Amino acid sequence: MSIAKNSWSAFDDDTAKIYLDGYGHPSERSKLLMGSILKELFGDTRFHLADFGCGNGHLCQFFRDQGLTLKYTGWDFSTSLLNAARARYAGSDDTVFVEGDIQDPDLQGEPADIVLFSHVLETLESPGASLAAARNMAPRIMIRFFEPPADRHDTAVLRMLDVGPGQKQEPYLRRSFSTDHYDLLLHHIGCKSVDIHQVQSDKDQVHVVQL
Ligand SMILES: C[S@@+](CC[C@H](N)C(=O)[O-])C[C@H]1O[C@@H](n2cnc3c(N)ncnc32)[C@H](O)[C@@H]1O
């Protein structure tokens, strides 16, 4: 088992349920921004979203609460976060959770209309392999960055993740992309264009990559 899978699977049951609802909960504004972009792209039409690195699956309910009609497939390699996701949201044909490594370029999944990386690309050891897997699944990719690519050198550092009570922590990877590296990754997957969205005063960005 990889170190990364070990870390992301180390949540205890209670923490897995609240992770991303509570202290791990990221910017509400960029979540709303993703919802409005999806509305612009798909309107009232039913579409299939593959959520790469879905964690405890909170985005499937969030998007439905915003009035979107979607089939949702959540992909993650964290057994503990997926257990929380299934306990909370699974049970209909429209909501599926799959355990898998999204960096596997041979990842096999049902074709989707869009693949989402929400606060995930910066945590991957091999973001290029994962973007290639996404490209094989859908004609569009949406990426929410908490550390958007910028004119700088690439960095990758180990940070600590709270996974349980008593300040139980595990290491995880956190990248900052240079625009040069990001452009190269997009070039390799045959990107035709990328639309960049940002809420004013927010660091988060949402990119829509057309393939
Ligand atoms: C920061 S959380 C983001 C969760 C969610 N997408 C959100 O926006 O709130 C990163 C997620 O990516 C998952 N992840 C990281 N590397 C992965 C990999 N190689 N394969 C599958 N999932 C991965 C982690 O298990 C974790 O659930």
Short mmCIF file of C-alpha atoms and ligand atoms in Angstrom, two decimals:
data_model
loop_
_atom_site.label_atom_id
_atom_site.label_comp_id
_atom_site.label_asym_id
_atom_site.label_seq_id
_atom_site.Cartn_x
_atom_site.Cartn_y
_atom_site.Cartn_z
CA MET A 1 0.00 0.00 0.00
CA SER A 2 1.36 3.46 -0.89
CA ILE A 3 2.17 6.00 1.81
CA ALA A 4 -0.45 8.35 0.35
CA LYS A 5 -3.21 5.71 0.44
CA ASN A 6 -2.20 4.85 4.02
CA SER A 7 -2.48 8.47 5.10
CA TRP A 8 -5.81 9.19 3.41
CA SER A 9 -7.25 5.91 4.75
CA ALA A 10 -6.21 6.61 8.35
CA PHE A 11 -9.32 8.62 9.34
CA ASP A 12 -11.28 7.15 12.23
CA ASP A 13 -15.02 6.67 11.50
CA ASP A 14 -16.25 9.86 13.20
CA THR A 15 -13.58 12.08 11.69
CA ALA A 16 -14.21 10.61 8.20
CA LYS A 17 -17.86 11.69 8.49
CA ILE A 18 -17.07 15.27 9.42
CA TYR A 19 -13.93 15.73 7.32
CA LEU A 20 -14.81 18.39 4.70
CA ASP A 21 -18.00 19.30 6.61
CA GLY A 22 -16.07 20.59 9.57
CA TYR A 23 -12.45 21.56 9.93
CA GLY A 24 -11.49 20.18 6.52
CA HIS A 25 -14.30 22.13 4.87
CA PRO A 26 -12.90 24.33 2.11
CA SER A 27 -14.16 27.61 0.66
CA GLU A 28 -17.93 27.71 0.25
CA ARG A 29 -17.64 30.36 -2.46
CA SER A 30 -15.64 28.19 -4.84
CA LYS A 31 -18.08 25.32 -4.28
CA LEU A 32 -20.90 27.63 -5.34
CA LEU A 33 -18.80 28.74 -8.30
CA MET A 34 -18.40 25.10 -9.43
CA GLY A 35 -22.17 24.65 -9.18
CA SER A 36 -22.89 27.70 -11.31
CA ILE A 37 -20.33 26.63 -13.95
CA LEU A 38 -21.98 23.19 -14.14
CA LYS A 39 -25.37 24.89 -14.50
CA GLU A 40 -23.98 26.96 -17.38
CA LEU A 41 -22.56 23.86 -19.07
CA PHE A 42 -25.47 21.45 -18.62
CA GLY A 43 -28.54 23.53 -17.69
CA ASP A 44 -31.37 21.22 -16.67
CA THR A 45 -30.03 18.30 -18.69
CA ARG A 46 -29.00 15.22 -16.74
CA PHE A 47 -25.23 14.68 -16.91
CA HIS A 48 -22.67 12.27 -15.48
CA LEU A 49 -19.97 13.71 -13.23
CA ALA A 50 -16.99 11.59 -12.18
CA ASP A 51 -15.57 13.12 -8.98
CA PHE A 52 -11.87 12.16 -8.80
CA GLY A 53 -10.77 12.19 -5.13
CA CYS A 54 -14.34 12.53 -3.84
CA GLY A 55 -13.43 12.08 -0.14
CA ASN A 56 -16.61 11.54 1.87
CA GLY A 57 -18.72 12.43 -1.17
CA HIS A 58 -20.18 15.70 0.14
CA LEU A 59 -20.16 17.35 -3.30
CA CYS A 60 -22.83 15.01 -4.75
CA GLN A 61 -25.43 16.35 -2.30
CA PHE A 62 -24.13 19.91 -2.58
CA PHE A 63 -24.61 19.92 -6.38
CA ARG A 64 -28.08 18.37 -6.13
CA ASP A 65 -29.07 20.98 -3.55
CA GLN A 66 -28.11 23.58 -6.14
CA GLY A 67 -30.68 22.13 -8.55
CA LEU A 68 -28.33 20.13 -10.78
CA THR A 69 -29.54 16.79 -12.17
CA LEU A 70 -26.61 14.46 -12.22
CA LYS A 71 -25.45 10.92 -12.10
CA TYR A 72 -22.52 11.00 -9.69
CA THR A 73 -19.58 8.59 -9.54
CA GLY A 74 -17.16 9.30 -6.72
CA TRP A 75 -13.64 7.85 -7.03
CA ASP A 76 -11.23 7.68 -4.12
CA PHE A 77 -8.57 5.35 -2.67
CA SER A 78 -9.34 6.14 0.97
CA THR A 79 -11.26 3.21 2.44
CA SER A 80 -12.34 5.21 5.49
CA LEU A 81 -13.61 8.24 3.53
CA LEU A 82 -15.45 5.96 1.09
CA ASN A 83 -17.12 4.10 3.97
CA ALA A 84 -18.41 7.46 5.24
CA ALA A 85 -19.54 8.41 1.70
CA ARG A 86 -21.43 5.15 1.17
CA ALA A 87 -23.09 5.31 4.59
CA ARG A 88 -24.34 8.80 3.85
CA TYR A 89 -25.18 9.00 0.16
CA ALA A 90 -25.13 5.65 -1.67
CA GLY A 91 -28.26 3.62 -2.29
CA SER A 92 -29.50 4.86 -5.65
CA ASP A 93 -28.33 3.98 -9.16
CA ASP A 94 -27.48 7.66 -9.59
CA THR A 95 -24.85 7.73 -6.83
CA VAL A 96 -21.94 5.33 -7.02
CA PHE A 97 -18.64 5.24 -5.13
CA VAL A 98 -15.66 3.36 -6.51
CA GLU A 99 -12.42 2.56 -4.72
CA GLY A 100 -9.48 3.13 -7.05
CA ASP A 101 -6.26 5.02 -7.61
CA ILE A 102 -7.04 7.98 -9.89
CA GLN A 103 -3.38 8.04 -10.96
CA ASP A 104 -3.79 4.74 -12.77
CA PRO A 105 -3.70 5.71 -16.48
CA ASP A 106 -5.58 2.46 -17.26
CA LEU A 107 -8.41 3.32 -14.87
CA GLN A 108 -11.61 1.77 -16.25
CA GLY A 109 -14.84 3.60 -15.59
CA GLU A 110 -18.17 4.36 -17.18
CA PRO A 111 -17.79 7.31 -19.60
CA ALA A 112 -18.71 10.64 -18.00
CA ASP A 113 -19.60 14.10 -19.30
CA ILE A 114 -17.10 15.77 -17.01
CA VAL A 115 -14.38 14.71 -14.55
CA LEU A 116 -13.88 16.87 -11.47
CA PHE A 117 -10.67 17.34 -9.45
CA SER A 118 -11.80 19.41 -6.47
CA HIS A 119 -8.85 20.33 -4.27
CA VAL A 120 -7.18 17.13 -5.43
CA LEU A 121 -4.65 17.82 -8.22
CA GLU A 122 -2.26 19.49 -5.75
CA THR A 123 -2.21 16.33 -3.59
CA LEU A 124 -1.15 13.88 -6.31
CA GLU A 125 2.26 12.30 -6.84
CA SER A 126 1.55 11.96 -10.56
CA PRO A 127 -0.96 14.60 -11.67
CA GLY A 128 -0.15 13.97 -15.35
CA ALA A 129 -1.14 10.30 -15.13
CA SER A 130 -4.37 11.26 -13.41
CA LEU A 131 -5.26 13.90 -15.99
CA ALA A 132 -4.65 11.24 -18.68
CA ALA A 133 -7.06 8.88 -16.88
CA ALA A 134 -9.62 11.71 -16.73
CA ARG A 135 -9.17 12.47 -20.43
CA ASN A 136 -9.96 8.82 -21.24
CA MET A 137 -13.23 9.11 -19.33
CA ALA A 138 -14.69 12.49 -20.38
CA PRO A 139 -14.46 15.32 -22.95
CA ARG A 140 -14.11 17.96 -20.21
CA ILE A 141 -12.24 18.30 -16.95
CA MET A 142 -13.04 20.75 -14.15
CA ILE A 143 -10.24 21.51 -11.68
CA ARG A 144 -10.70 23.43 -8.43
CA PHE A 145 -7.36 24.65 -7.13
CA PHE A 146 -6.62 25.82 -3.62
CA GLU A 147 -3.15 26.68 -4.87
CA PRO A 148 -3.68 27.84 -8.47
CA PRO A 149 -0.73 27.58 -10.91
CA ALA A 150 1.36 30.75 -10.88
CA ASP A 151 4.55 32.23 -12.26
CA ARG A 152 6.97 30.52 -9.84
CA HIS A 153 9.02 27.33 -9.40
CA ASP A 154 7.17 24.09 -8.69
CA THR A 155 7.26 22.92 -5.10
CA ALA A 156 6.03 19.76 -3.37
CA VAL A 157 6.04 19.57 0.42
CA LEU A 158 4.75 17.17 3.03
CA ARG A 159 2.04 18.60 5.27
CA MET A 160 0.18 17.01 8.14
CA LEU A 161 -3.46 15.97 7.98
CA ASP A 162 -5.72 15.67 11.07
CA VAL A 163 -7.21 12.17 10.88
CA GLY A 164 -8.60 11.62 14.36
CA PRO A 165 -8.97 12.83 17.92
CA GLY A 166 -5.97 13.62 20.09
CA GLN A 167 -4.30 15.44 17.21
CA LYS A 168 -3.68 12.18 15.36
CA GLN A 169 -1.94 13.24 12.15
CA GLU A 170 -0.62 11.71 8.92
CA PRO A 171 1.58 13.23 6.20
CA TYR A 172 0.21 14.15 2.79
CA LEU A 173 1.69 15.73 -0.33
CA ARG A 174 0.92 19.30 -1.25
CA ARG A 175 2.09 20.78 -4.56
CA SER A 176 2.26 24.31 -5.90
CA PHE A 177 2.29 24.19 -9.70
CA SER A 178 4.23 26.57 -11.89
CA THR A 179 2.24 27.71 -14.93
CA ASP A 180 4.95 26.12 -17.12
CA HIS A 181 4.43 22.69 -15.54
CA TYR A 182 0.65 23.04 -15.67
CA ASP A 183 0.70 24.10 -19.33
CA LEU A 184 2.85 21.06 -20.15
CA LEU A 185 0.43 18.72 -18.35
CA LEU A 186 -2.50 20.21 -20.29
CA HIS A 187 -0.58 19.99 -23.57
CA HIS A 188 0.05 16.26 -22.97
CA ILE A 189 -3.67 15.52 -22.65
CA GLY A 190 -4.53 17.44 -25.82
CA CYS A 191 -6.17 20.44 -24.15
CA LYS A 192 -7.93 22.70 -26.68
CA SER A 193 -8.72 25.54 -24.29
CA VAL A 194 -9.01 26.33 -20.62
CA ASP A 195 -11.48 28.75 -19.00
CA ILE A 196 -10.38 30.17 -15.68
CA HIS A 197 -12.99 31.26 -13.12
CA GLN A 198 -12.35 32.96 -9.82
CA VAL A 199 -14.50 34.55 -7.15
CA GLN A 200 -13.18 38.00 -6.32
CA SER A 201 -11.11 38.10 -3.13
CA ASP A 202 -10.81 34.30 -3.15
CA LYS A 203 -7.56 32.46 -3.80
CA ASP A 204 -9.36 29.38 -5.15
CA GLN A 205 -9.71 29.05 -8.92
CA VAL A 206 -11.91 26.76 -10.99
CA HIS A 207 -10.58 25.75 -14.41
CA VAL A 208 -12.63 24.10 -17.15
CA VAL A 209 -10.41 22.19 -19.55
CA GLN A 210 -11.87 21.38 -23.00
CA LEU A 211 -10.38 18.36 -24.76
C1 LIG B 1 -8.24 17.45 -0.07
S1 LIG B 1 -9.29 16.05 -0.29
C2 LIG B 1 -10.52 16.72 -1.40
C3 LIG B 1 -11.88 16.06 -1.24
C4 LIG B 1 -13.00 16.60 -2.11
N1 LIG B 1 -12.72 16.43 -3.51
C5 LIG B 1 -13.34 18.05 -1.82
O1 LIG B 1 -13.29 18.88 -2.70
O2 LIG B 1 -13.68 18.38 -0.69
C6 LIG B 1 -8.29 15.04 -1.38
C7 LIG B 1 -8.95 13.69 -1.71
O3 LIG B 1 -8.22 13.06 -2.76
C8 LIG B 1 -8.10 11.67 -2.47
N2 LIG B 1 -6.91 11.15 -3.19
C9 LIG B 1 -5.63 11.62 -3.13
N3 LIG B 1 -4.83 10.89 -3.93
C10 LIG B 1 -5.62 9.96 -4.52
C11 LIG B 1 -5.37 8.90 -5.44
N4 LIG B 1 -4.14 8.67 -5.93
N5 LIG B 1 -6.41 8.11 -5.84
C12 LIG B 1 -7.66 8.31 -5.36
N6 LIG B 1 -7.97 9.31 -4.47
C13 LIG B 1 -6.96 10.11 -4.06
C14 LIG B 1 -7.95 11.64 -0.96
O4 LIG B 1 -8.23 10.35 -0.42
C15 LIG B 1 -8.95 12.72 -0.53
O5 LIG B 1 -10.23 12.18 -0.35
#
